[in-house]
mmCIF file of C-alpha atoms in Angstrom:
data_model
loop_
_atom_site.group_PDB
_atom_site.id
_atom_site.type_symbol
_atom_site.label_atom_id
_atom_site.label_comp_id
_atom_site.label_asym_id
_atom_site.label_seq_id
_atom_site.Cartn_x
_atom_site.Cartn_y
_atom_site.Cartn_z
ATOM 1 C CA UNK A 705 -0.007 0.021 0.042
ATOM 2 C CA UNK A 706 1.170 3.628 -0.820
ATOM 3 C CA UNK A 707 0.844 5.280 2.450
ATOM 4 C CA UNK A 708 0.887 8.629 0.919
ATOM 5 C CA UNK A 709 -1.866 8.013 -1.564
ATOM 6 C CA UNK A 710 -3.976 4.924 -1.991
ATOM 7 C CA UNK A 711 -5.961 4.715 1.223
ATOM 8 C CA UNK A 712 -6.301 8.571 1.454
ATOM 9 C CA UNK A 713 -7.657 8.845 -2.021
ATOM 10 C CA UNK A 714 -10.053 5.910 -1.576
ATOM 11 C CA UNK A 715 -11.487 7.210 1.671
ATOM 12 C CA UNK A 716 -12.196 10.604 0.156
ATOM 13 C CA UNK A 717 -13.858 9.171 -2.961
ATOM 14 C CA UNK A 718 -15.753 6.434 -1.028
ATOM 15 C CA UNK A 719 -17.374 8.695 1.675
ATOM 16 C CA UNK A 720 -17.736 11.761 -0.675
ATOM 17 C CA UNK A 721 -15.326 13.805 1.645
ATOM 18 C CA UNK A 722 -13.773 17.159 0.381
ATOM 19 C CA UNK A 723 -10.029 16.955 -0.199
ATOM 20 C CA UNK A 724 -8.855 20.256 1.115
ATOM 21 C CA UNK A 725 -5.364 21.337 -0.176
ATOM 22 C CA UNK A 726 -3.094 21.677 2.846
ATOM 23 C CA UNK A 727 -2.236 25.183 1.611
ATOM 24 C CA UNK A 728 -5.821 26.391 2.279
ATOM 25 C CA UNK A 729 -5.309 25.727 6.022
ATOM 26 C CA UNK A 730 -4.125 28.744 8.203
ATOM 27 C CA UNK A 731 -0.747 28.017 9.394
ATOM 28 C CA UNK A 732 -1.546 29.975 12.567
ATOM 29 C CA UNK A 733 -3.097 27.387 15.081
ATOM 30 C CA UNK A 734 -4.244 27.245 18.782
ATOM 31 C CA UNK A 735 -3.786 23.928 20.369
ATOM 32 C CA UNK A 736 -7.191 22.933 22.037
ATOM 33 C CA UNK A 737 -6.976 19.128 22.639
ATOM 34 C CA UNK A 738 -4.885 15.976 22.168
ATOM 35 C CA UNK A 739 -5.438 12.149 22.324
ATOM 36 C CA UNK A 740 -3.664 9.025 21.483
ATOM 37 C CA UNK A 741 -3.734 9.444 17.724
ATOM 38 C CA UNK A 742 -3.695 13.277 17.279
ATOM 39 C CA UNK A 743 -3.478 17.033 18.291
ATOM 40 C CA UNK A 744 -6.572 19.093 17.843
ATOM 41 C CA UNK A 745 -6.045 22.763 16.858
ATOM 42 C CA UNK A 746 -8.176 25.729 16.293
ATOM 43 C CA UNK A 747 -7.616 27.431 13.136
ATOM 44 C CA UNK A 748 -9.289 28.726 9.871
ATOM 45 C CA UNK A 749 -9.511 27.373 6.407
ATOM 46 C CA UNK A 750 -9.955 29.692 3.261
ATOM 47 C CA UNK A 751 -12.651 27.322 1.921
ATOM 48 C CA UNK A 752 -14.670 27.543 5.103
ATOM 49 C CA UNK A 753 -16.351 30.463 6.789
ATOM 50 C CA UNK A 754 -15.389 30.948 10.472
ATOM 51 C CA UNK A 755 -13.182 29.131 12.641
ATOM 52 C CA UNK A 756 -12.688 25.346 12.307
ATOM 53 C CA UNK A 757 -11.068 22.388 14.304
ATOM 54 C CA UNK A 758 -8.384 20.294 12.678
ATOM 55 C CA UNK A 759 -7.230 17.075 14.010
ATOM 56 C CA UNK A 760 -3.655 16.357 13.128
ATOM 57 C CA UNK A 761 -2.544 12.869 12.948
ATOM 58 C CA UNK A 762 0.952 11.478 12.346
ATOM 59 C CA UNK A 763 0.657 8.491 10.193
ATOM 60 C CA UNK A 764 3.306 6.098 11.805
ATOM 61 C CA UNK A 765 1.708 2.637 11.449
ATOM 62 C CA UNK A 766 -1.388 0.828 10.089
ATOM 63 C CA UNK A 767 -3.238 1.282 13.259
ATOM 64 C CA UNK A 768 -3.063 5.128 12.786
ATOM 65 C CA UNK A 769 -4.508 4.670 9.180
ATOM 66 C CA UNK A 770 -7.328 2.469 10.499
ATOM 67 C CA UNK A 771 -8.183 4.925 13.129
ATOM 68 C CA UNK A 772 -8.120 7.852 10.641
ATOM 69 C CA UNK A 773 -10.276 6.039 8.166
ATOM 70 C CA UNK A 774 -12.668 4.881 10.977
ATOM 71 C CA UNK A 775 -13.026 8.529 12.233
ATOM 72 C CA UNK A 776 -13.795 9.971 8.847
ATOM 73 C CA UNK A 777 -16.312 7.338 7.971
ATOM 74 C CA UNK A 778 -18.247 7.937 11.047
ATOM 75 C CA UNK A 779 -18.282 11.706 10.661
ATOM 76 C CA UNK A 780 -19.401 11.226 6.884
ATOM 77 C CA UNK A 781 -22.275 9.153 7.948
ATOM 78 C CA UNK A 782 -23.464 11.477 10.886
ATOM 79 C CA UNK A 783 -26.062 13.974 10.068
ATOM 80 C CA UNK A 784 -27.202 15.075 13.351
ATOM 81 C CA UNK A 785 -27.075 18.175 15.505
ATOM 82 C CA UNK A 786 -25.538 16.410 18.493
ATOM 83 C CA UNK A 787 -22.624 15.032 16.350
ATOM 84 C CA UNK A 788 -19.597 17.262 15.392
ATOM 85 C CA UNK A 789 -19.841 17.635 11.603
ATOM 86 C CA UNK A 790 -16.777 17.087 9.147
ATOM 87 C CA UNK A 791 -15.947 19.534 6.545
ATOM 88 C CA UNK A 792 -13.219 17.607 4.757
ATOM 89 C CA UNK A 793 -9.764 15.950 5.008
ATOM 90 C CA UNK A 794 -6.137 17.261 4.268
ATOM 91 C CA UNK A 795 -2.594 16.085 4.288
ATOM 92 C CA UNK A 796 0.921 17.238 4.361
ATOM 93 C CA UNK A 797 2.855 14.544 2.548
ATOM 94 C CA UNK A 798 6.221 15.880 3.380
ATOM 95 C CA UNK A 799 5.682 15.500 7.012
ATOM 96 C CA UNK A 800 3.223 12.537 6.928
ATOM 97 C CA UNK A 801 0.620 14.380 8.590
ATOM 98 C CA UNK A 802 -2.943 13.924 7.918
ATOM 99 C CA UNK A 803 -5.826 16.164 8.922
ATOM 100 C CA UNK A 804 -9.724 15.874 9.784
ATOM 101 C CA UNK A 805 -11.219 19.308 9.314
ATOM 102 C CA UNK A 806 -14.379 19.786 11.629
ATOM 103 C CA UNK A 807 -16.555 22.320 12.911
ATOM 104 C CA UNK A 808 -15.234 24.263 15.929
ATOM 105 C CA UNK A 809 -16.942 23.812 19.382
ATOM 106 C CA UNK A 810 -16.407 27.390 20.840
ATOM 107 C CA UNK A 811 -17.416 26.342 24.421
ATOM 108 C CA UNK A 812 -14.878 23.548 24.609
ATOM 109 C CA UNK A 813 -15.128 20.210 26.222
ATOM 110 C CA UNK A 814 -18.126 19.407 28.675
ATOM 111 C CA UNK A 815 -15.266 18.889 31.459
ATOM 112 C CA UNK A 816 -13.973 22.335 30.771
ATOM 113 C CA UNK A 817 -17.541 23.867 30.754
ATOM 114 C CA UNK A 818 -18.476 22.277 34.017
ATOM 115 C CA UNK A 819 -14.945 23.514 35.539
ATOM 116 C CA UNK A 820 -15.444 27.103 34.225
ATOM 117 C CA UNK A 821 -19.243 27.432 35.152
ATOM 118 C CA UNK A 822 -19.424 25.537 38.389
ATOM 119 C CA UNK A 823 -22.040 25.515 39.780
ATOM 120 C CA UNK A 824 -24.413 24.756 36.653
ATOM 121 C CA UNK A 825 -28.083 25.291 37.159
ATOM 122 C CA UNK A 826 -29.895 22.176 37.624
ATOM 123 C CA UNK A 827 -32.136 22.786 34.646
ATOM 124 C CA UNK A 828 -29.046 23.373 32.360
ATOM 125 C CA UNK A 829 -27.493 20.264 33.520
ATOM 126 C CA UNK A 830 -30.640 18.309 32.730
ATOM 127 C CA UNK A 831 -30.775 19.908 29.398
ATOM 128 C CA UNK A 832 -27.401 18.905 28.639
ATOM 129 C CA UNK A 833 -28.022 15.306 29.729
ATOM 130 C CA UNK A 834 -30.749 15.030 27.370
ATOM 131 C CA UNK A 835 -28.757 16.240 24.541
ATOM 132 C CA UNK A 836 -25.960 13.776 25.182
ATOM 133 C CA UNK A 837 -28.616 11.037 25.345
ATOM 134 C CA UNK A 838 -30.044 12.234 22.028
ATOM 135 C CA UNK A 839 -26.531 11.970 20.386
ATOM 136 C CA UNK A 840 -25.806 8.530 21.752
ATOM 137 C CA UNK A 841 -29.335 7.302 20.698
ATOM 138 C CA UNK A 842 -28.552 8.431 17.188
ATOM 139 C CA UNK A 843 -25.419 6.557 17.013
ATOM 140 C CA UNK A 844 -26.933 3.458 18.375
ATOM 141 C CA UNK A 845 -30.168 3.413 16.682
ATOM 142 C CA UNK A 846 -29.583 4.990 13.425
ATOM 143 C CA UNK A 847 -25.962 4.197 12.537
ATOM 144 C CA UNK A 848 -25.682 1.093 14.701
ATOM 145 C CA UNK A 849 -22.315 2.422 16.125
ATOM 146 C CA UNK A 850 -20.894 2.274 19.362
ATOM 147 C CA UNK A 851 -18.667 5.046 20.387
ATOM 148 C CA UNK A 852 -16.429 2.944 22.548
ATOM 149 C CA UNK A 853 -14.601 5.835 24.057
ATOM 150 C CA UNK A 854 -17.155 8.207 25.753
ATOM 151 C CA UNK A 855 -15.965 10.640 28.448
ATOM 152 C CA UNK A 856 -16.473 14.238 29.289
ATOM 153 C CA UNK A 857 -13.482 15.313 27.085
ATOM 154 C CA UNK A 858 -15.034 13.761 23.934
ATOM 155 C CA UNK A 859 -18.291 15.669 24.435
ATOM 156 C CA UNK A 860 -17.867 19.062 23.123
ATOM 157 C CA UNK A 861 -20.153 22.275 23.484
ATOM 158 C CA UNK A 862 -20.846 24.781 20.747
ATOM 159 C CA UNK A 863 -23.027 27.693 21.492
ATOM 160 C CA UNK A 864 -24.206 26.025 24.607
ATOM 161 C CA UNK A 865 -25.218 22.728 22.862
ATOM 162 C CA UNK A 866 -23.822 19.279 23.038
ATOM 163 C CA UNK A 867 -21.641 17.842 20.238
ATOM 164 C CA UNK A 868 -20.140 14.383 20.461
ATOM 165 C CA UNK A 869 -16.629 13.819 18.957
ATOM 166 C CA UNK A 870 -13.643 11.604 18.470
ATOM 167 C CA UNK A 871 -14.836 8.436 16.700
ATOM 168 C CA UNK A 872 -11.482 6.716 15.973
ATOM 169 C CA UNK A 873 -12.387 3.774 18.181
ATOM 170 C CA UNK A 874 -15.865 3.422 17.330
ATOM 171 C CA UNK A 875 -17.513 0.214 15.905
ATOM 172 C CA UNK A 876 -20.434 -0.996 14.005
ATOM 173 C CA UNK A 877 -22.158 -3.487 16.253
ATOM 174 C CA UNK A 878 -24.846 -4.825 14.084
ATOM 175 C CA UNK A 879 -24.249 -8.668 13.700
ATOM 176 C CA UNK A 880 -21.502 -8.385 16.173
ATOM 177 C CA UNK A 881 -22.829 -10.521 18.964
ATOM 178 C CA UNK A 882 -19.730 -13.061 18.923
ATOM 179 C CA UNK A 883 -17.437 -10.164 19.785
ATOM 180 C CA UNK A 884 -19.460 -9.121 22.774
ATOM 181 C CA UNK A 885 -20.077 -12.568 24.194
ATOM 182 C CA UNK A 886 -16.552 -13.640 23.782
ATOM 183 C CA UNK A 887 -14.876 -10.607 25.536
ATOM 184 C CA UNK A 888 -13.198 -11.355 28.811
ATOM 185 C CA UNK A 889 -14.540 -8.755 31.343
ATOM 186 C CA UNK A 890 -11.825 -9.620 33.854
ATOM 187 C CA UNK A 891 -9.035 -8.543 31.671
ATOM 188 C CA UNK A 892 -7.174 -5.273 31.679
ATOM 189 C CA UNK A 893 -8.549 -3.835 28.489
ATOM 190 C CA UNK A 894 -11.476 -1.308 28.333
ATOM 191 C CA UNK A 895 -14.969 -2.984 27.950
ATOM 192 C CA UNK A 896 -15.808 -1.508 24.591
ATOM 193 C CA UNK A 897 -17.140 -4.268 22.444
ATOM 194 C CA UNK A 898 -20.773 -3.485 22.605
ATOM 195 C CA UNK A 899 -23.156 -0.420 22.761
ATOM 196 C CA UNK A 900 -23.954 -1.296 26.520
ATOM 197 C CA UNK A 901 -20.440 -0.125 27.455
ATOM 198 C CA UNK A 902 -21.574 3.314 25.953
ATOM 199 C CA UNK A 903 -24.412 3.346 28.467
ATOM 200 C CA UNK A 904 -21.889 2.648 31.394
ATOM 201 C CA UNK A 905 -19.832 5.556 30.094
ATOM 202 C CA UNK A 906 -22.990 7.746 29.823
ATOM 203 C CA UNK A 907 -23.707 6.903 33.555
ATOM 204 C CA UNK A 908 -20.214 8.209 34.470
ATOM 205 C CA UNK A 909 -20.678 11.324 32.323
ATOM 206 C CA UNK A 910 -24.171 11.893 33.987
ATOM 207 C CA UNK A 911 -22.366 11.510 37.488
ATOM 208 C CA UNK A 912 -19.789 14.239 36.486
ATOM 209 C CA UNK A 913 -22.499 16.393 35.044
ATOM 210 C CA UNK A 914 -24.702 16.120 38.316
ATOM 211 C CA UNK A 915 -21.829 16.755 40.682
ATOM 212 C CA UNK A 916 -20.102 19.359 38.270
ATOM 213 C CA UNK A 917 -16.806 17.844 38.843
ATOM 214 C CA UNK A 918 -14.418 15.251 37.463
ATOM 215 C CA UNK A 919 -15.437 11.613 38.281
ATOM 216 C CA UNK A 920 -13.220 10.213 41.018
ATOM 217 C CA UNK A 921 -11.030 7.100 40.645
ATOM 218 C CA UNK A 922 -13.105 5.430 43.190
ATOM 219 C CA UNK A 923 -16.164 6.021 41.080
ATOM 220 C CA UNK A 924 -14.374 4.751 37.948
ATOM 221 C CA UNK A 925 -13.432 1.519 39.870
ATOM 222 C CA UNK A 926 -17.112 1.046 40.858
ATOM 223 C CA UNK A 927 -17.994 1.351 37.097
ATOM 224 C CA UNK A 928 -15.534 -1.371 35.994
ATOM 225 C CA UNK A 929 -17.027 -3.752 38.859
ATOM 226 C CA UNK A 930 -20.249 -3.537 37.023
ATOM 227 C CA UNK A 931 -18.908 -5.187 33.716
ATOM 228 C CA UNK A 932 -19.960 -8.626 34.605
ATOM 229 C CA UNK A 933 -23.372 -7.515 35.773
ATOM 230 C CA UNK A 934 -23.629 -5.951 32.446
ATOM 231 C CA UNK A 935 -22.859 -8.999 30.593
ATOM 232 C CA UNK A 936 -25.374 -10.871 32.571
ATOM 233 C CA UNK A 937 -28.084 -8.411 31.875
ATOM 234 C CA UNK A 938 -27.358 -8.756 28.166
ATOM 235 C CA UNK A 939 -27.449 -12.438 28.123
ATOM 236 C CA UNK A 940 -30.831 -12.373 30.023
ATOM 237 C CA UNK A 941 -32.068 -9.526 27.725
ATOM 238 C CA UNK A 942 -34.019 -12.118 25.675
ATOM 239 C CA UNK A 943 -36.111 -12.726 28.726
ATOM 240 C CA UNK A 944 -36.761 -8.983 29.224
ATOM 241 C CA UNK A 945 -37.085 -7.616 25.850
ATOM 242 C CA UNK A 946 -40.869 -7.820 25.839
ATOM 243 C CA UNK A 947 -41.142 -6.118 29.027
ATOM 244 C CA UNK A 948 -43.541 -3.173 29.124
ATOM 245 C CA UNK A 949 -42.356 -0.363 31.263
ATOM 246 C CA UNK A 950 -45.034 2.014 32.884
ATOM 247 C CA UNK A 951 -44.561 5.723 32.718
ATOM 248 C CA UNK A 952 -42.942 7.304 35.849
ATOM 249 C CA UNK A 953 -44.421 10.273 37.701
ATOM 250 C CA UNK A 954 -43.114 13.684 36.934
ATOM 251 C CA UNK A 955 -39.976 14.561 38.809
ATOM 252 C CA UNK A 956 -40.348 17.909 40.355
ATOM 253 C CA UNK A 957 -37.279 20.380 40.410
ATOM 254 C CA UNK A 958 -38.610 22.257 43.402
ATOM 255 C CA UNK A 959 -40.962 22.184 46.282
ATOM 256 C CA UNK A 960 -43.695 24.223 44.967
ATOM 257 C CA UNK A 961 -44.052 21.779 42.010
ATOM 258 C CA UNK A 962 -44.178 24.460 39.423
ATOM 259 C CA UNK A 963 -41.112 23.091 37.454
ATOM 260 C CA UNK A 964 -40.601 19.492 36.684
ATOM 261 C CA UNK A 965 -39.508 16.935 33.992
ATOM 262 C CA UNK A 966 -41.892 14.435 32.602
ATOM 263 C CA UNK A 967 -40.368 11.029 32.614
ATOM 264 C CA UNK A 968 -40.136 9.501 29.152
ATOM 265 C CA UNK A 969 -42.481 6.381 28.635
ATOM 266 C CA UNK A 970 -40.021 4.246 26.890
ATOM 267 C CA UNK A 971 -36.110 3.684 27.068
ATOM 268 C CA UNK A 972 -33.994 6.036 24.864
ATOM 269 C CA UNK A 973 -31.745 3.177 23.971
#
């Protein structure tokens, strides 16, 4: 495989992604995040109005290529207001650097938002929680994709609204029961093979959202201890799939009962 051409051209053509000439991206950049595979910068692009975010990935092996391709494909499929949208891809062949050009979330990560605005009003926290659930529900029920790396730093906020990002580790779970059932929950690797792991991650995110602080190490350990229980629930899901849940009573936000949330009548996921 020609690492500088074949796979890059194919991913652009197959997914209808704009191949943005590297010269069109502004060289003045502000670092706003980083991860296992790349660094994220805020900058501008002459082809796109306003600020953009670019994820810079140094392609050093096949794993980096697969991560890049996976993330681009998920972004190209996503057409939802709770998912960060992609504008195109670019590359600096001389330096072996590849870029995903995306919309810029001006309020940063959920974790940064909670830190800067602590305490966050209860109604606002509930609104954000609902939006996070909307995004995950879309991934699971429309795209059949498990994110597999959900946490408060991969959930961004743009103009006060949630945007889920970072899909390099995501996976299509349709017809993927064998991978889930064979996963050893006692090993040291993250529990990431099925969408139920996203629900666990959502629980940790909601805990962080409700407390307006980063989840503690002790709380994360408690999450890992639930892995086996999660598998058992999945194995028994055939027995409970036809269970009809009754709607819950409204949950009031204050003592005078003027403000409340109506519980949904069916599960989100």
